[in-house]
Amino acid sequence: MKKISSIIILSVCVFSFNNCSDEAYNSKYTDPNKITTVQIDKLFVAVLSACNDYCIAGYGRYYAGDNGFLAHFSQSFGYGYSNGMYSPNNPSWADKFGSFCSVAAHFKLLEIIYNDMSESDKTKYEGYYLCAKVHTYAFMLAILDTQGDMPWEGMGKVAATGDYSYTNAYFDKAEDLYKLILTETKEIGTKLGNMTLPFNESQDWINQGNAKKWQIYANSLRLRTAMRVASQGALSADGRAAIAEILGNPGAYPVISNNDENIFVLNLRSGPVNAEGGGGLDDNGAPWAFASGFMLSRMLSDYDRTTWSGVYDNDGTDDPRVPIYWGLATASKQKVTGYPTYTDASGTVIPQEGVEIPEVFRGATPEMSQDDHSAYTTSANGISKVRYNGFFWHNENFDHPIISAAEIGFIKAEAYLNGWASGDAKTAFKEAVALSFDWYFGQHKKKSRADVAIPADGKNYTAWVQNIDLDYWTAEKIDAFAEARWSKQIDGSPYDSQLDAIITQKYIDFGYMYVREAWCEIRRTGYPSGLVFPTTIDSKLPNVPARWEYPSNEINFNKNFLVYADGSKSPLLDDYYASTNNAKKYYQKLFWAK
């Protein structure tokens, strides 16, 4: 290490994200003069820990971030009409832009140390560097997909040079960063295919030190990125070429092919990932717990758009993920003043007088009037909510997903359908549906808590769920289910196209676990068909936005906000400074959006 002791390491966080303090970093690395190569492993763990804000299904991401307001843009959760429904009070996804600061700070320092090593040491520590880069790029992609242009190349220059003129990092064009991910994940995946990693499960709660799985992660992230940009825009040719290369050469570029290869955060019971499954989703009546009316309309054959409800039948027609996702709701707008109760040891249910037993699945939708929404939700169990003690909420065994086999399967189906790779779209589609079922069934079967028994006072409505016979769903029945979805919609309306069928099932698979990805698919393809976003009178966000805003700290304190290194300016810049309430900045589409 020839230079590192002279570098002003403690300034590593001073680049563009002003909410990233030196103090937070110094508490871990207090003396730059004592830094040695052994700190590569500590920085690797620091990168993984910092990325948890992006990939852990906990309070920050779900209760306040993705499902707190991004779900309004995808209708992955249910909500009723309001004039400000596209502009939630807690725009905390913008905080993810700031939290990426911590990821970048750790990764750039790791990169500085790695680049300063001798060639022999580089060989020894390369695995840490490559895997940290893959995971960092996964978080970067989430920021790019949400906001677009962002700083990256200039990050960490203060630490690398000691020159504080780099404090205000220039922005990089989103197109350049998407292309960077496409290029570097290819190179990383190739290298990881011929490597034994120097760490194990004690340091790696993503892939437990398995080089093959890190290779699959790199290639699958590249495939997700390629599909994002392939439909239209400046990088469509690059995206399609990458898709053809990956899917045409599975030996050289293996991607996730089954649920054993899924990329997820292991929910450890000690150490850096000591989070109870769900973390922030509760049955407290908040809109990020309500079922999506649109999603239910694509899952239940008898869904009624006038009452926003339907009954699940376990006969092969309806989607068995419905009762795994949500609990039951009352059948009308009746205000519930008491709750049903068991009265004998055999479990026979006798309702209390004047009480309606929950028996339908109902979702909220922005087409609901405020009066209807209030009637179903005020002091009533009128809208289905996230299943209490189900596959996700209160499940201490839940695997926090990053990229799944089902998502990759739907990407293959779309690529084959569009002629971007050689393969049978229908077969890939049916395999993807089966993979989705298998994952949700598996998570549900291993849930850590049984459904709550209804107590003697009858006041725990969360127990009212519909249990299904998962053994009914043989491979043949799942195949028949997927066959039907390939050919028609289930509520009487045909799909617009087979692409609609693919994206609709991908949307349902994302459920409320991949809200951000669902929003990306809607913007990229215009599907699923049938989504309705009513226009409001809100001057700031009258309709669903095409992108989300940058955090106020970045706007106010980075002198190079939306300015590129060559001095040119982002087309967004004038909109940001035109007025504080300028709606135009929300409706400039990202280059890959439809």
PDB file of C-alpha atoms in Angstrom, residues 28-145:
ATOM      1  CA  LYS A  28     -15.662   2.335  12.103  1.00  0.00           C
ATOM      2  CA  TYR A  29     -12.338   3.429  10.629  1.00  0.00           C
ATOM      3  CA  THR A  30     -10.680   5.892  13.005  1.00  0.00           C
ATOM      4  CA  ASP A  31      -7.023   5.896  11.996  1.00  0.00           C
ATOM      5  CA  PRO A  32      -6.166   5.991   8.264  1.00  0.00           C
ATOM      6  CA  ASN A  33      -2.475   5.495   9.059  1.00  0.00           C
ATOM      7  CA  LYS A  34      -3.262   1.985  10.312  1.00  0.00           C
ATOM      8  CA  ILE A  35      -5.236   0.864   7.286  1.00  0.00           C
ATOM      9  CA  THR A  36      -3.937  -2.403   5.866  1.00  0.00           C
ATOM     10  CA  THR A  37      -5.109  -4.812   3.216  1.00  0.00           C
ATOM     11  CA  VAL A  38      -6.968  -6.783   5.846  1.00  0.00           C
ATOM     12  CA  GLN A  39      -9.536  -3.965   5.875  1.00  0.00           C
ATOM     13  CA  ILE A  40     -10.778  -5.089   2.475  1.00  0.00           C
ATOM     14  CA  ASP A  41     -12.851  -7.735   4.227  1.00  0.00           C
ATOM     15  CA  LYS A  42     -14.270  -5.206   6.687  1.00  0.00           C
ATOM     16  CA  LEU A  43     -15.170  -2.827   3.871  1.00  0.00           C
ATOM     17  CA  PHE A  44     -16.863  -5.666   2.000  1.00  0.00           C
ATOM     18  CA  VAL A  45     -19.087  -6.286   5.014  1.00  0.00           C
ATOM     19  CA  ALA A  46     -19.667  -2.516   5.287  1.00  0.00           C
ATOM     20  CA  VAL A  47     -20.896  -2.394   1.669  1.00  0.00           C
ATOM     21  CA  LEU A  48     -23.314  -5.261   2.267  1.00  0.00           C
ATOM     22  CA  SER A  49     -24.564  -3.640   5.483  1.00  0.00           C
ATOM     23  CA  ALA A  50     -25.082  -0.257   3.820  1.00  0.00           C
ATOM     24  CA  CYS A  51     -27.056  -1.896   0.999  1.00  0.00           C
ATOM     25  CA  ASN A  52     -29.530  -3.365   3.483  1.00  0.00           C
ATOM     26  CA  ASP A  53     -31.548  -0.153   3.252  1.00  0.00           C
ATOM     27  CA  TYR A  54     -32.227  -1.073  -0.374  1.00  0.00           C
ATOM     28  CA  CYS A  55     -32.724  -4.829  -0.168  1.00  0.00           C
ATOM     29  CA  ILE A  56     -34.092  -5.627   3.318  1.00  0.00           C
ATOM     30  CA  ALA A  57     -37.867  -5.861   3.549  1.00  0.00           C
ATOM     31  CA  GLY A  58     -37.907  -3.788   6.710  1.00  0.00           C
ATOM     32  CA  TYR A  59     -39.340  -0.594   8.122  1.00  0.00           C
ATOM     33  CA  GLY A  60     -37.339   1.936   6.123  1.00  0.00           C
ATOM     34  CA  ARG A  61     -37.993   0.421   2.729  1.00  0.00           C
ATOM     35  CA  TYR A  62     -41.515  -0.891   3.119  1.00  0.00           C
ATOM     36  CA  TYR A  63     -43.330   1.125   5.757  1.00  0.00           C
ATOM     37  CA  ALA A  64     -41.839   4.474   4.729  1.00  0.00           C
ATOM     38  CA  GLY A  65     -40.365   3.930   1.278  1.00  0.00           C
ATOM     39  CA  ASP A  66     -41.535   1.600  -1.464  1.00  0.00           C
ATOM     40  CA  ASN A  67     -44.956   0.757  -0.122  1.00  0.00           C
ATOM     41  CA  GLY A  68     -45.405   4.093   1.616  1.00  0.00           C
ATOM     42  CA  PHE A  69     -45.662   5.878  -1.705  1.00  0.00           C
ATOM     43  CA  LEU A  70     -44.078   4.131  -4.712  1.00  0.00           C
ATOM     44  CA  ALA A  71     -46.969   1.659  -4.463  1.00  0.00           C
ATOM     45  CA  HIS A  72     -49.261   4.575  -5.370  1.00  0.00           C
ATOM     46  CA  PHE A  73     -47.531   4.651  -8.748  1.00  0.00           C
ATOM     47  CA  SER A  74     -47.965   0.920  -9.368  1.00  0.00           C
ATOM     48  CA  GLN A  75     -51.165   0.132  -7.406  1.00  0.00           C
ATOM     49  CA  SER A  76     -49.313  -2.716  -5.739  1.00  0.00           C
ATOM     50  CA  PHE A  77     -51.200  -1.782  -2.583  1.00  0.00           C
ATOM     51  CA  GLY A  78     -54.743  -0.500  -2.308  1.00  0.00           C
ATOM     52  CA  TYR A  79     -55.727   3.095  -1.718  1.00  0.00           C
ATOM     53  CA  GLY A  80     -58.788   5.255  -2.411  1.00  0.00           C
ATOM     54  CA  TYR A  81     -59.051   8.473  -4.369  1.00  0.00           C
ATOM     55  CA  SER A  82     -57.737  11.680  -2.848  1.00  0.00           C
ATOM     56  CA  ASN A  83     -56.575  14.919  -4.427  1.00  0.00           C
ATOM     57  CA  GLY A  84     -53.024  14.386  -3.193  1.00  0.00           C
ATOM     58  CA  MET A  85     -52.786  10.633  -3.747  1.00  0.00           C
ATOM     59  CA  TYR A  86     -49.748  10.839  -6.040  1.00  0.00           C
ATOM     60  CA  SER A  87     -47.889  13.097  -3.650  1.00  0.00           C
ATOM     61  CA  PRO A  88     -47.687  11.269  -0.311  1.00  0.00           C
ATOM     62  CA  ASN A  89     -46.624  13.167   2.785  1.00  0.00           C
ATOM     63  CA  ASN A  90     -43.540  11.047   3.325  1.00  0.00           C
ATOM     64  CA  PRO A  91     -41.505  11.034   0.089  1.00  0.00           C
ATOM     65  CA  SER A  92     -38.880   8.857   1.694  1.00  0.00           C
ATOM     66  CA  TRP A  93     -37.751   7.060  -1.442  1.00  0.00           C
ATOM     67  CA  ALA A  94     -35.733  10.241  -1.977  1.00  0.00           C
ATOM     68  CA  ASP A  95     -33.889   9.238   1.193  1.00  0.00           C
ATOM     69  CA  LYS A  96     -32.637   6.145  -0.647  1.00  0.00           C
ATOM     70  CA  PHE A  97     -30.771   8.492  -2.974  1.00  0.00           C
ATOM     71  CA  GLY A  98     -29.030   9.853   0.102  1.00  0.00           C
ATOM     72  CA  SER A  99     -28.482   6.463   1.723  1.00  0.00           C
ATOM     73  CA  PHE A 100     -26.634   5.351  -1.390  1.00  0.00           C
ATOM     74  CA  CYS A 101     -23.972   7.762  -0.122  1.00  0.00           C
ATOM     75  CA  SER A 102     -23.026   5.292   2.577  1.00  0.00           C
ATOM     76  CA  VAL A 103     -22.797   2.448   0.075  1.00  0.00           C
ATOM     77  CA  ALA A 104     -20.624   4.507  -2.262  1.00  0.00           C
ATOM     78  CA  ALA A 105     -18.403   5.743   0.562  1.00  0.00           C
ATOM     79  CA  HIS A 106     -17.523   2.236   1.678  1.00  0.00           C
ATOM     80  CA  PHE A 107     -17.202   0.881  -1.846  1.00  0.00           C
ATOM     81  CA  LYS A 108     -15.009   3.720  -3.156  1.00  0.00           C
ATOM     82  CA  LEU A 109     -12.636   3.355  -0.215  1.00  0.00           C
ATOM     83  CA  LEU A 110     -12.497  -0.392  -0.844  1.00  0.00           C
ATOM     84  CA  GLU A 111     -11.732   0.384  -4.487  1.00  0.00           C
ATOM     85  CA  ILE A 112      -8.970   2.856  -3.585  1.00  0.00           C
ATOM     86  CA  ILE A 113      -7.275   0.326  -1.316  1.00  0.00           C
ATOM     87  CA  TYR A 114      -7.686  -2.462  -3.864  1.00  0.00           C
ATOM     88  CA  ASN A 115      -6.233  -0.405  -6.722  1.00  0.00           C
ATOM     89  CA  ASP A 116      -3.227   0.502  -4.539  1.00  0.00           C
ATOM     90  CA  MET A 117      -2.330  -3.146  -3.899  1.00  0.00           C
ATOM     91  CA  SER A 118       0.432  -5.161  -5.426  1.00  0.00           C
ATOM     92  CA  GLU A 119      -0.628  -7.541  -8.185  1.00  0.00           C
ATOM     93  CA  SER A 120      -0.277 -10.539  -5.881  1.00  0.00           C
ATOM     94  CA  ASP A 121      -2.496  -8.932  -3.251  1.00  0.00           C
ATOM     95  CA  LYS A 122      -5.025  -7.976  -5.904  1.00  0.00           C
ATOM     96  CA  THR A 123      -5.340 -11.620  -6.857  1.00  0.00           C
ATOM     97  CA  LYS A 124      -5.930 -12.502  -3.207  1.00  0.00           C
ATOM     98  CA  TYR A 125      -8.571  -9.831  -2.552  1.00  0.00           C
ATOM     99  CA  GLU A 126     -10.217  -9.541  -5.975  1.00  0.00           C
ATOM    100  CA  GLY A 127     -13.276 -11.531  -4.892  1.00  0.00           C
ATOM    101  CA  TYR A 128     -14.168  -8.956  -2.243  1.00  0.00           C
ATOM    102  CA  TYR A 129     -13.876  -6.153  -4.762  1.00  0.00           C
ATOM    103  CA  LEU A 130     -15.932  -7.816  -7.521  1.00  0.00           C
ATOM    104  CA  CYS A 131     -18.788  -8.961  -5.277  1.00  0.00           C
ATOM    105  CA  ALA A 132     -18.988  -5.583  -3.542  1.00  0.00           C
ATOM    106  CA  LYS A 133     -19.250  -3.943  -6.966  1.00  0.00           C
ATOM    107  CA  VAL A 134     -22.104  -6.224  -8.068  1.00  0.00           C
ATOM    108  CA  HIS A 135     -24.132  -5.457  -4.958  1.00  0.00           C
ATOM    109  CA  THR A 136     -23.382  -1.732  -5.210  1.00  0.00           C
ATOM    110  CA  TYR A 137     -24.534  -1.723  -8.841  1.00  0.00           C
ATOM    111  CA  ALA A 138     -27.796  -3.413  -7.841  1.00  0.00           C
ATOM    112  CA  PHE A 139     -28.533  -0.491  -5.501  1.00  0.00           C
ATOM    113  CA  MET A 140     -27.344   2.002  -8.142  1.00  0.00           C
ATOM    114  CA  LEU A 141     -29.806   0.541 -10.646  1.00  0.00           C
ATOM    115  CA  ALA A 142     -32.656   1.169  -8.200  1.00  0.00           C
ATOM    116  CA  ILE A 143     -31.683   4.861  -7.977  1.00  0.00           C
ATOM    117  CA  LEU A 144     -31.282   5.178 -11.742  1.00  0.00           C
ATOM    118  CA  ASP A 145     -34.686   3.583 -12.320  1.00  0.00           C
TER     119      ASP A 145
END
